[in-house]
Coordinates of C-alpha atoms and ligand atoms in Angstrom, one line a residue:
X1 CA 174.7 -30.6 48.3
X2 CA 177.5 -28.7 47.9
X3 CA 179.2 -25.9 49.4
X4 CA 181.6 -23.3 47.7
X5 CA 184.1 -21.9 50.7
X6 CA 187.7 -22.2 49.1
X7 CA 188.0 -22.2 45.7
X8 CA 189.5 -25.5 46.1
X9 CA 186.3 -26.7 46.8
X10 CA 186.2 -27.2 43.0
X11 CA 188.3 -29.0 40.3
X12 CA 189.7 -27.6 37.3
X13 CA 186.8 -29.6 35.5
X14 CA 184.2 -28.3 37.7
X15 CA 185.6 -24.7 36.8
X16 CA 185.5 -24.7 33.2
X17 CA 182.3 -26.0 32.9
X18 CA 180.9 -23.3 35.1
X19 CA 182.9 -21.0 33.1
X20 CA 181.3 -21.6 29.6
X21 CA 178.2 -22.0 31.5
X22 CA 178.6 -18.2 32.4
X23 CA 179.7 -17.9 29.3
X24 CA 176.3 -18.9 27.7
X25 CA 174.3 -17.1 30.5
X26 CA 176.0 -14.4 29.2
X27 CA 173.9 -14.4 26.1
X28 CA 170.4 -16.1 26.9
X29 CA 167.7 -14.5 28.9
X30 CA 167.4 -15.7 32.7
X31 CA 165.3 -18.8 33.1
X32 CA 163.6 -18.1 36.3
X33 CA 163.7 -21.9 37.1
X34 CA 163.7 -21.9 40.5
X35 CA 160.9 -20.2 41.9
X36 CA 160.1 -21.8 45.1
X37 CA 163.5 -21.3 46.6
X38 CA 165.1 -19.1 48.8
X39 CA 168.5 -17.1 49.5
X40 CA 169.5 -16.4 52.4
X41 CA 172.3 -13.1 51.3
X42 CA 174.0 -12.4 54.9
X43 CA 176.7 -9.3 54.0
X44 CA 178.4 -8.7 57.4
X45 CA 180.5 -6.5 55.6
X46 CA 180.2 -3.7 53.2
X47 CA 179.8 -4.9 49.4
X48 CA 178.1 -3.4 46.2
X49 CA 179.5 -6.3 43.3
X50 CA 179.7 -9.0 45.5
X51 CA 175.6 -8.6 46.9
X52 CA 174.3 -7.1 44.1
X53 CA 175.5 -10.0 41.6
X54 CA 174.3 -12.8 44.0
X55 CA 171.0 -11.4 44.9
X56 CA 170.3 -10.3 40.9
X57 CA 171.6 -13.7 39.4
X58 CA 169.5 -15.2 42.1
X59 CA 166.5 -13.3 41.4
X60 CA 167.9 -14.4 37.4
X61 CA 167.0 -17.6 38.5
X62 CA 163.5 -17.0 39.9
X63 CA 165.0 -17.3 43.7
X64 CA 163.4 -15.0 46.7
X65 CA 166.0 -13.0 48.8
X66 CA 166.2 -12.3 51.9
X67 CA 168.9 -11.4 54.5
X68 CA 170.8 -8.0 55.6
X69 CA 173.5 -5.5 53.4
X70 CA 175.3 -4.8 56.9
X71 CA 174.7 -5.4 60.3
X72 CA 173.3 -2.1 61.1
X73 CA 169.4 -2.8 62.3
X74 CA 169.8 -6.3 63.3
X75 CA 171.1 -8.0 66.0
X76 CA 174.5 -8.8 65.2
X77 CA 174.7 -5.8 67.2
X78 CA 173.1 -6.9 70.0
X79 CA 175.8 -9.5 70.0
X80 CA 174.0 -11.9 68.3
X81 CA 176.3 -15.6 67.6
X82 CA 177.0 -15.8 64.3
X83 CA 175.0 -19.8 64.6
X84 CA 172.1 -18.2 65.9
X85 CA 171.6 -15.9 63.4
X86 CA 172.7 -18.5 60.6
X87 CA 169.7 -21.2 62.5
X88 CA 167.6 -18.7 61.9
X89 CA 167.7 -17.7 58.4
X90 CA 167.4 -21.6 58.2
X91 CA 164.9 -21.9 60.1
X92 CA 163.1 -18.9 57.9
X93 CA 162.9 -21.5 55.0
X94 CA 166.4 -20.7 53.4
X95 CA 167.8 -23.3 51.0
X96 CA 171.1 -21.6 50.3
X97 CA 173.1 -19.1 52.4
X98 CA 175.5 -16.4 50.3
X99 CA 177.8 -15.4 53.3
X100 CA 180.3 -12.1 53.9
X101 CA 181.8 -11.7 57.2
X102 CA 185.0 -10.4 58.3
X103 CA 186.1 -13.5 60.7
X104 CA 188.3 -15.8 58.7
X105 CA 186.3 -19.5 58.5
X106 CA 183.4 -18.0 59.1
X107 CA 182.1 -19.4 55.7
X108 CA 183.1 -23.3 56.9
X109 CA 181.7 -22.9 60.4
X110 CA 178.6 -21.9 58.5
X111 CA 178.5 -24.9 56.3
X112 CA 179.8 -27.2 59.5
X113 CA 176.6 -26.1 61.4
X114 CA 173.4 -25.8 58.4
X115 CA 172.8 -28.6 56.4
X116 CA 172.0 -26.0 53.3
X117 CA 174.4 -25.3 51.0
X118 CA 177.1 -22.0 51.9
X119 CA 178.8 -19.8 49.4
X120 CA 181.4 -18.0 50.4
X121 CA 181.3 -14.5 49.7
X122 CA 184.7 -13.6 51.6
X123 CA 185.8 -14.0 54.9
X124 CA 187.9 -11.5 56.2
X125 CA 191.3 -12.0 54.6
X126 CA 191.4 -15.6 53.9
X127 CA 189.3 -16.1 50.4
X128 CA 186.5 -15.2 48.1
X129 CA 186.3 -18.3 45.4
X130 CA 183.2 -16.4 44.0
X131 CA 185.9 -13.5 42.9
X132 CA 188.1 -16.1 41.3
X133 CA 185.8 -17.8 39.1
X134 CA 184.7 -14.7 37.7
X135 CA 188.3 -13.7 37.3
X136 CA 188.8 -17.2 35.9
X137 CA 185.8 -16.6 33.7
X138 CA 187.2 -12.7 32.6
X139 CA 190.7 -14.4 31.7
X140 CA 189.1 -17.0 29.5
X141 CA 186.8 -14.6 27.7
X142 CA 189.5 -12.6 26.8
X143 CA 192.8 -15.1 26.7
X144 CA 190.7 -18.0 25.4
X145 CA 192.4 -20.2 27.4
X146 CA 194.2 -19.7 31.4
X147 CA 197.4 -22.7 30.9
X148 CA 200.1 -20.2 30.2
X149 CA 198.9 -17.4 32.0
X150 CA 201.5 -14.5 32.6
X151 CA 200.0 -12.8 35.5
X152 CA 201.0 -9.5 38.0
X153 CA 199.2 -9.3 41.6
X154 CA 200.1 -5.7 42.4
X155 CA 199.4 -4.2 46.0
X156 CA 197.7 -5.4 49.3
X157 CA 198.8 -9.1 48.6
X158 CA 198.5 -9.7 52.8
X159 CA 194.9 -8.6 53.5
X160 CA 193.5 -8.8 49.8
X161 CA 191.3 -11.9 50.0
X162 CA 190.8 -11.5 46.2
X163 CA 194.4 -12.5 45.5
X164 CA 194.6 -15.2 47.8
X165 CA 192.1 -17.0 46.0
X166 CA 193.4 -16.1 43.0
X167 CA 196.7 -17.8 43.8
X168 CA 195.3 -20.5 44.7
X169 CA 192.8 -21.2 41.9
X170 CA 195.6 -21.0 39.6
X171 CA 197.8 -24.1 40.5
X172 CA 195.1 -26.1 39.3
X173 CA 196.2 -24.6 35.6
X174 CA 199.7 -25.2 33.6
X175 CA 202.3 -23.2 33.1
X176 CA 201.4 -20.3 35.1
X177 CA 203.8 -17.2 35.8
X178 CA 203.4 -15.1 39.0
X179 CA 204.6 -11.7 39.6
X180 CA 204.2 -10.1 43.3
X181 CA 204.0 -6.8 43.6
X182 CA 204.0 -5.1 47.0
X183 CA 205.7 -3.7 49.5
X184 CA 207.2 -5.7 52.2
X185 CA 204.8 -5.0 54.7
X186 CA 202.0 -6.2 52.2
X187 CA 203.5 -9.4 51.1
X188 CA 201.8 -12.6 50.0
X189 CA 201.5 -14.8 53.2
X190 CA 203.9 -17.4 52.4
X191 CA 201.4 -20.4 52.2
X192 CA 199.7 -19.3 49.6
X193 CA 202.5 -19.5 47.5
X194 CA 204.4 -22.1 49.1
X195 CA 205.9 -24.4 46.8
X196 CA 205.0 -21.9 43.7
X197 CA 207.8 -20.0 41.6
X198 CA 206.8 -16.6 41.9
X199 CA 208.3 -14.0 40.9
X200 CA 209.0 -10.6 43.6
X201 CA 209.4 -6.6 42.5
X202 CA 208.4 -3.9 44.0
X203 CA 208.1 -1.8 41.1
X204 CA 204.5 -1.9 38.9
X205 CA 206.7 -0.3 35.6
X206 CA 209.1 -3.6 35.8
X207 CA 206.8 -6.5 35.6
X208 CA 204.3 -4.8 33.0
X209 CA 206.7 -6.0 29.7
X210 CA 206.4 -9.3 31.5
X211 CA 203.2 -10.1 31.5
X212 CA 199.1 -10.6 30.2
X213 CA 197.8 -9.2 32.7
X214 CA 198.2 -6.6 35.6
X215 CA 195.8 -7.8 38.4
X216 CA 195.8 -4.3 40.8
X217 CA 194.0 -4.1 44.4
X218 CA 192.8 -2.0 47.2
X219 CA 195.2 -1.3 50.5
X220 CA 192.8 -3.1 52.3
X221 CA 192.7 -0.3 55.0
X222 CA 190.1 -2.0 57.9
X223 CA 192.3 -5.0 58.3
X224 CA 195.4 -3.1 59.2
X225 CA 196.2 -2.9 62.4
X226 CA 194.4 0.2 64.6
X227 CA 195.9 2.9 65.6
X228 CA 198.8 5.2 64.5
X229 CA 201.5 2.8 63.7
X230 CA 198.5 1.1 61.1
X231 CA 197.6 4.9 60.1
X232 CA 201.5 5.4 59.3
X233 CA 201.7 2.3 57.4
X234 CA 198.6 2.9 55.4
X235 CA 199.5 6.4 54.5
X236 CA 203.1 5.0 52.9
X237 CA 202.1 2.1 51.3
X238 CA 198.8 3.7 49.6
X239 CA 200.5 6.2 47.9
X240 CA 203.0 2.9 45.9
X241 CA 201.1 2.1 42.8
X242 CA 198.9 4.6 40.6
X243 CA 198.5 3.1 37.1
X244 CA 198.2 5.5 34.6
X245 CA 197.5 5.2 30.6
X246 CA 201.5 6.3 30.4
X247 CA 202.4 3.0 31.7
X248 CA 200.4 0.9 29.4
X249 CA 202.4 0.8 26.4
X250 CA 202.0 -3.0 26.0
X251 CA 198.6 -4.9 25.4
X252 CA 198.6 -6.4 29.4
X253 CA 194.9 -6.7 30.4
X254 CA 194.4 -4.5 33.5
X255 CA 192.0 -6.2 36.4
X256 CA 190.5 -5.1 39.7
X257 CA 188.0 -6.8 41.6
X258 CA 187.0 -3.6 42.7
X259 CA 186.1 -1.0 44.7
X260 CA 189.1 1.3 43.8
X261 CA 190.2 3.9 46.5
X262 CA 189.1 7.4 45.2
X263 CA 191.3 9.2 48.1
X264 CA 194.5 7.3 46.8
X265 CA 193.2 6.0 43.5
X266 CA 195.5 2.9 42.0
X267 CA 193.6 3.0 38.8
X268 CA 193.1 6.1 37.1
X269 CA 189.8 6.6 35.6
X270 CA 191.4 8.2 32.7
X271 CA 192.9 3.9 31.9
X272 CA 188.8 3.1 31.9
X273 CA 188.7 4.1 28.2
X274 CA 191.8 2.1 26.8
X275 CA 191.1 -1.0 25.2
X276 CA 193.4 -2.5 28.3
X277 CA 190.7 -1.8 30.8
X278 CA 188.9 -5.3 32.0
X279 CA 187.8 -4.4 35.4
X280 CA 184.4 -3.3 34.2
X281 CA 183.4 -6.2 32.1
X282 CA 185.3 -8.3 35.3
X283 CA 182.6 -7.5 37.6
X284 CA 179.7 -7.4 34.8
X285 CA 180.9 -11.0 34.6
X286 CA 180.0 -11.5 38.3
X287 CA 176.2 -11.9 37.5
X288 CA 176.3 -14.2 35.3
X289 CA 179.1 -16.4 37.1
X290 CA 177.2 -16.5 40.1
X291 CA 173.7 -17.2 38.0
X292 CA 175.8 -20.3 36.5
X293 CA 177.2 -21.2 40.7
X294 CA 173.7 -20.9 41.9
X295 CA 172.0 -23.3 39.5
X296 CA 174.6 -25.7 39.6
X297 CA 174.3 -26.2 43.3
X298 CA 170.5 -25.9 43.4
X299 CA 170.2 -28.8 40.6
X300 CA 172.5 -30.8 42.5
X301 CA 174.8 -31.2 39.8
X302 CA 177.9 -30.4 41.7
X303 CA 178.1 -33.9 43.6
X304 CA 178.6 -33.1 47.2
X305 CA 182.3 -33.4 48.4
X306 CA 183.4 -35.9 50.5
X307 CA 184.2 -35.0 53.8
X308 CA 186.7 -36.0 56.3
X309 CA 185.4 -37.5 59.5
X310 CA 187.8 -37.0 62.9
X311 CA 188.3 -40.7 63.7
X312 CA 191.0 -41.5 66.3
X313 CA 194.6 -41.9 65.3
X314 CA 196.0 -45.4 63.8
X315 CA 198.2 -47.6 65.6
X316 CA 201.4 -48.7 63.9
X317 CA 202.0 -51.9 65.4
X318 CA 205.7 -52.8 65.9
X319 CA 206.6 -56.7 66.6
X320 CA 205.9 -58.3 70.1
X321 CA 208.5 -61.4 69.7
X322 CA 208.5 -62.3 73.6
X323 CA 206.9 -59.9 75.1
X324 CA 208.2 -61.0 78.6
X325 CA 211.6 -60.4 77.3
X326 CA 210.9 -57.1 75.8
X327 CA 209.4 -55.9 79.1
X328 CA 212.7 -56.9 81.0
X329 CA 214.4 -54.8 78.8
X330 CA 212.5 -51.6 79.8
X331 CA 214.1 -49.0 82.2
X332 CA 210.9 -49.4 84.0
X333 CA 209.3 -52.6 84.6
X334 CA 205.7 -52.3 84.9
X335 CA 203.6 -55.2 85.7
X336 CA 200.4 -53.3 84.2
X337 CA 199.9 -50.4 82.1
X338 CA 201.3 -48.1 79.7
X339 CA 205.1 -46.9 79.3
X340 CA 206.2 -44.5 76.4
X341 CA 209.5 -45.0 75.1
X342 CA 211.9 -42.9 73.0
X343 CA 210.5 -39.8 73.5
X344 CA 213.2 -36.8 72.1
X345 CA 215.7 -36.2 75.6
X346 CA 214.2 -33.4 77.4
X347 CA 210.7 -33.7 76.1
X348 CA 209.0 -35.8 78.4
X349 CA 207.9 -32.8 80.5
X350 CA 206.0 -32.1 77.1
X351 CA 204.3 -35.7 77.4
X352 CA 203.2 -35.0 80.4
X353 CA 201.8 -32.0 79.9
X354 CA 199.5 -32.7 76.7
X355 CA 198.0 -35.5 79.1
X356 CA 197.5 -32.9 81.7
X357 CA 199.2 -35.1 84.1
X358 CA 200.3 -33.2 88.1
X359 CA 202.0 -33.9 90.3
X360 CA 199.2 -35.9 92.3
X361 CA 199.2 -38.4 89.3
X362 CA 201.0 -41.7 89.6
X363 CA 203.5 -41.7 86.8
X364 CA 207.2 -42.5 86.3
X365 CA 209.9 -40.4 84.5
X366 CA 213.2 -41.0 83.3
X367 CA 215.2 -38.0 81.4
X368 CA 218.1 -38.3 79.2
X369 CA 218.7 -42.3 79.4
X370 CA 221.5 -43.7 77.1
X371 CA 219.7 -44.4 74.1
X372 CA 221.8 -46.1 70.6
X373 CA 218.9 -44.6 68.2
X374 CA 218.6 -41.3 69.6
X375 CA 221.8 -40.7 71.9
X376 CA 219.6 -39.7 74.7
X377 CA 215.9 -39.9 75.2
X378 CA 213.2 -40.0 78.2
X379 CA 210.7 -42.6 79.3
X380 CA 207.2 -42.2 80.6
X381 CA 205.5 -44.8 82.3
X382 CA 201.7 -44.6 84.0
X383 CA 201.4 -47.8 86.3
X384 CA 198.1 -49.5 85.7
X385 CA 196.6 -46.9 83.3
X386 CA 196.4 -47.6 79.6
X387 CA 195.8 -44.8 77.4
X388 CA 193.0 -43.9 75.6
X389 CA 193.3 -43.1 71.6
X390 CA 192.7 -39.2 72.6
X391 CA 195.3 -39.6 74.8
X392 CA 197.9 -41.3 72.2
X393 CA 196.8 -38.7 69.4
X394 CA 197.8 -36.0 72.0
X395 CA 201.0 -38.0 72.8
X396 CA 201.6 -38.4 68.7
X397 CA 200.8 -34.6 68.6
X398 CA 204.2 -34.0 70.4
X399 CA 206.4 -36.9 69.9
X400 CA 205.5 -39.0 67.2
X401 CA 208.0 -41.4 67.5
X402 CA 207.9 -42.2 71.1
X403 CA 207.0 -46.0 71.5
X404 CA 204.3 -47.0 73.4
X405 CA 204.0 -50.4 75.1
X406 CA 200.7 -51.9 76.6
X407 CA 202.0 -54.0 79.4
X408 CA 199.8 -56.1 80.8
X409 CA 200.8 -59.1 83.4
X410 CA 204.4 -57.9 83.3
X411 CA 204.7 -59.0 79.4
X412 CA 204.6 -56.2 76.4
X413 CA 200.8 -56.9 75.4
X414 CA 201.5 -54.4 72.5
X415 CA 204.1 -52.3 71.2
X416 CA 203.4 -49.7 68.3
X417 CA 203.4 -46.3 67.3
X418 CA 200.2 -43.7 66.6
X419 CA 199.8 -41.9 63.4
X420 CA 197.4 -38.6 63.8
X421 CA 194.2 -39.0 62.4
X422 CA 193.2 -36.9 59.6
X423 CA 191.1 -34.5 61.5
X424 CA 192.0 -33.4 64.6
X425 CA 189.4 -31.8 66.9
X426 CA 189.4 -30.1 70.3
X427 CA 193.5 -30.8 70.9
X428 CA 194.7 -27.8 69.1
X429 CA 194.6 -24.2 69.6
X430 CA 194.3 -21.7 66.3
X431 CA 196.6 -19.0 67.1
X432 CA 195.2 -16.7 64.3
X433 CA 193.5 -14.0 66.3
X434 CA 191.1 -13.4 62.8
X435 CA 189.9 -16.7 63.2
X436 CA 186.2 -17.6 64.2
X437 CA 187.0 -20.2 66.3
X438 CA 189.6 -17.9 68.4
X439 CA 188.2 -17.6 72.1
X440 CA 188.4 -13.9 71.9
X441 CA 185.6 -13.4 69.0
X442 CA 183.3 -15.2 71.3
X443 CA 182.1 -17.2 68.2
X444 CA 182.1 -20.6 69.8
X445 CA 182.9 -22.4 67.0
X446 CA 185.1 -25.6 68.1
X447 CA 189.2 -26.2 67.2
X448 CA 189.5 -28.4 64.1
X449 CA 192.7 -29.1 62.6
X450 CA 193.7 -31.3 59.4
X451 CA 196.5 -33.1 58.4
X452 CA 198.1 -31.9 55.7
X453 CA 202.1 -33.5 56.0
X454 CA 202.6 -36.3 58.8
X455 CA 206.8 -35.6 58.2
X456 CA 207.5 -33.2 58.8
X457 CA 204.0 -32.9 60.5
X458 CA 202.1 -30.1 59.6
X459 CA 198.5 -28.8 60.1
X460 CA 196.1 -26.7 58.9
X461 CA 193.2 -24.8 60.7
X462 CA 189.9 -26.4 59.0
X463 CA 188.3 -22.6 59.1
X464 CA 190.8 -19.8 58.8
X465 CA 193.1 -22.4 56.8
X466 CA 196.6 -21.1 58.6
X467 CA 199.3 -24.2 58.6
X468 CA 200.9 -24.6 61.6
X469 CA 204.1 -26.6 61.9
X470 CA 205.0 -28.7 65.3
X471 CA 206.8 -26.0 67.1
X472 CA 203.8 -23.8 66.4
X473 CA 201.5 -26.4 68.0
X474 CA 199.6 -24.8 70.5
X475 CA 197.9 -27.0 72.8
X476 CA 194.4 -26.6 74.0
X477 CA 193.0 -26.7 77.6
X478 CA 191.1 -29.4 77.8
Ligands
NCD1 C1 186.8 -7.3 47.1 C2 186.5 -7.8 48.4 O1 185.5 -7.6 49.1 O2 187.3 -8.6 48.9 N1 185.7 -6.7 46.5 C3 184.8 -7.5 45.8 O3 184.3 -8.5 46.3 N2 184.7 -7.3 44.5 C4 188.0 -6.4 47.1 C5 188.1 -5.2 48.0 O4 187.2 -4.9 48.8 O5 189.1 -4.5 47.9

């Protein structure tokens, strides 16, 4: 079973053989081979490609549909959890679940909690894979081939989920050239680019000489913020980039996942004629992409992913020579229990805190002792308590090269250091207030964080996919 939610959910392998899949779809007549299954097509948001392709390609392939175009008439408005209503398309005999909704990681969380596979049909700005591989699939048609790829991402890059994907499908490719195109208030969010060489202008009439194709967006309008400043910004920035047939003097391919904005049009529909115009075949190719998605996953030919387990965080063992010595050494002699050494001067407090320790607790704290590796660092010591792994992942969280010694019987039982698991659940707080599991969108969905760099440390939200680095750490109440 496989799920689709990032478009790195696939390897370049997996891509191109979905693309010449499409690519043959393209031609034959639907096979209607799976007739005793059901879709489950859940549109929280507005969509007419997106819904339309998926339920058609799945009717294509003989599927039933059945599910909402908007949350108008159900009770999502009630206030409905998004797991209820999820359980209960499953529960209605649905064997695979096409998902909009505007929460970012709504798509995972979905996944997390069905045991039916999810495609992710955008969630709010973070992705929509489903886009990309018809992109993908557009480009190749037309290119032959996507290594070498000159390509121009011209206007919402913040909000435009389209693009992130994009972006992001494309490192698995060679020899790719980026252009970004927007103002500064629109701008790429920097991880999806991070470690890329892109390219930055402002101006749509620079980049055009420099590149195959010109891939233009929406101003994605209902994720600025509300009110006038938001109304301001949109109203500037929607009036940047109007493509007319005067600028295409060059053979660039124009794309557009589409729907263009008729108030404040960025494609004119006079460029619709010109040979340059892909947008229309673009989202023809949806059908037949997502006929080529759906039977894959329903035959079970995409082997399921593996998938990270939280497990508790590895001790690095550091040598015990004589651990009656070692203990004598210690600012604090304990005769039992567990004392954390070398913790950054200053930061102790921090220790502390992440173990939720008051002032009723028995502990003991040194601050800003003489140290020759660090010139100053604090101690904690708890007196008869030894940490549990939760507690030393939370302690790793903050200071991961404190050293902790178990003492037990006044010798240094064991001495080490903890490396963060891979998965992190419950300890961190996603700050992203877009995100499902943030407490204010009442989503319940639990914090779960992955390790993506131990040094410097780095994590990433499992659902909205936002890195945070140490300093942005945000502790959960536990
Ligand atoms: C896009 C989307 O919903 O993200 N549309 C689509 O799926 N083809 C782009 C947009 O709404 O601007």
């Amino acid at each position: 079973m496989r799920s689709i939610i990032s478009i790195t959910d696939l390897s370049r392998e997996e891509i191109e053989s979905l693309i010449n899949s499409a690519l043959e779809r393209k031609k034959l007549k639907p096979s209607k081979f799976f007739q005793n299954k059901v879709l489950a097509s859940l549109f929280y948001e507005s969509s007419t490609r997106t819904r339309e392709s998926t339920e058609r390609a799945a009717e294509r392939l003989g599927l039933r549909v059945m599910g909402f175009s908007g949350i108008e008439g159900t009770s999502v408005q009630k206030g409905e959890p998004l797991a209820d209503t999820l359980r209960m398309y499953h529960a209605f005999g649905a064997h695979i679940l096409a998902l909009r909704h505007p929460l970012e990681g709504a798509a995972r969380y979905a996944a997390d909690i069905l045991d039916i596979p999810v495609i992710n049909c955008g969630d709010g700005s973070n992705s929509h894979p489903t886009q990309t591989l018809l992109d993908l699939m557009t480009i190749t048609e037309k290119l032959g081939s996507i290594d070498n790829l000159r390509i121009a991402f011209v206007g919402d890059l913040k909000y435009g989920r389209t693009v992130h994907s994009l972006v992001t499908g494309l490192r698995m490719f060679k020899n790719i050239t980026i252009w970004l195109v927007a103002p500064d208030s629109l701008k790429m969010p920097e991880h999806f680019i991070d470690g890329m060489a892109v390219h930055h202008s402002e101006h749509l009439q620079d980049v055009i000489p420099n590149v195959d194709i010109l891939y233009m967006t929406r101003i994605q309008r209902e994720r600025f913020p509300q009110g006038p400043e938001g109304e301001f910004e949109f109203e500037r920035v929607s009036k940047l980039y109007h493509l007319t047939p005067a600028h295409l003097t060059t053979a660039v391919g124009v794309m557009h996942p589409l729907p263009r904005y008729k108030h404040r049009i960025e494609i004119s529909l006079d460029v619709d004629k010109l040979p340059n115009a892909w947008y229309l075949e673009q989202a023809h190719n949806g059908l037949f992409m997502r006929e080529a998605l759906l039977s894959r996953i329903l035959s079970g030919s995409l082997p399921a992913q593996q998938i990270e387990k939280p497990s508790a965080g590895t001790w690095k063992d550091l040598p015990v020579i004589d651990g009656e010595k070692q203990s004598q050494r210690l600012v604090y002699r304990l005769d039992n229990g567990t004392l954390i050494d070398h913790i950054h001067t200053g930061k102790g407090k921090n220790v502390l805190s992440v173990l939720h320790v008051d002032a009723r607790a028995t502990f003991v704290y040194a601050s800003n002792i003489k140290s020759k590796r660090y010139g100053g660092k604090d101690i904690v010591g708890f007196p008869d308590k030894e940490l549990t792994e939760q507690e030393l992942s939370k302690v790793a969280l903050v200071e991961p090269d404190a050293t902790i010694n178990i003492i037990r019987d006044k010798k240094v039982h064991r001495k080490g250091k903890v490396v963060l698991p891979k998965v992190i659940e419950k300890l961190v707080e996603c700050q992203n207030p877009r995100c499902v599991t943030h407490p204010s969108q009442h989503e319940f969905a639990p914090q779960k964080f992955i390790v993506v760099s131990h040094d410097p440390l780095i994590l990433k939200c499992h659902y909205c996919e936002i890195p945070v680095t140490r300093e942005q750490i945000k502790l959960a109440d536990l």
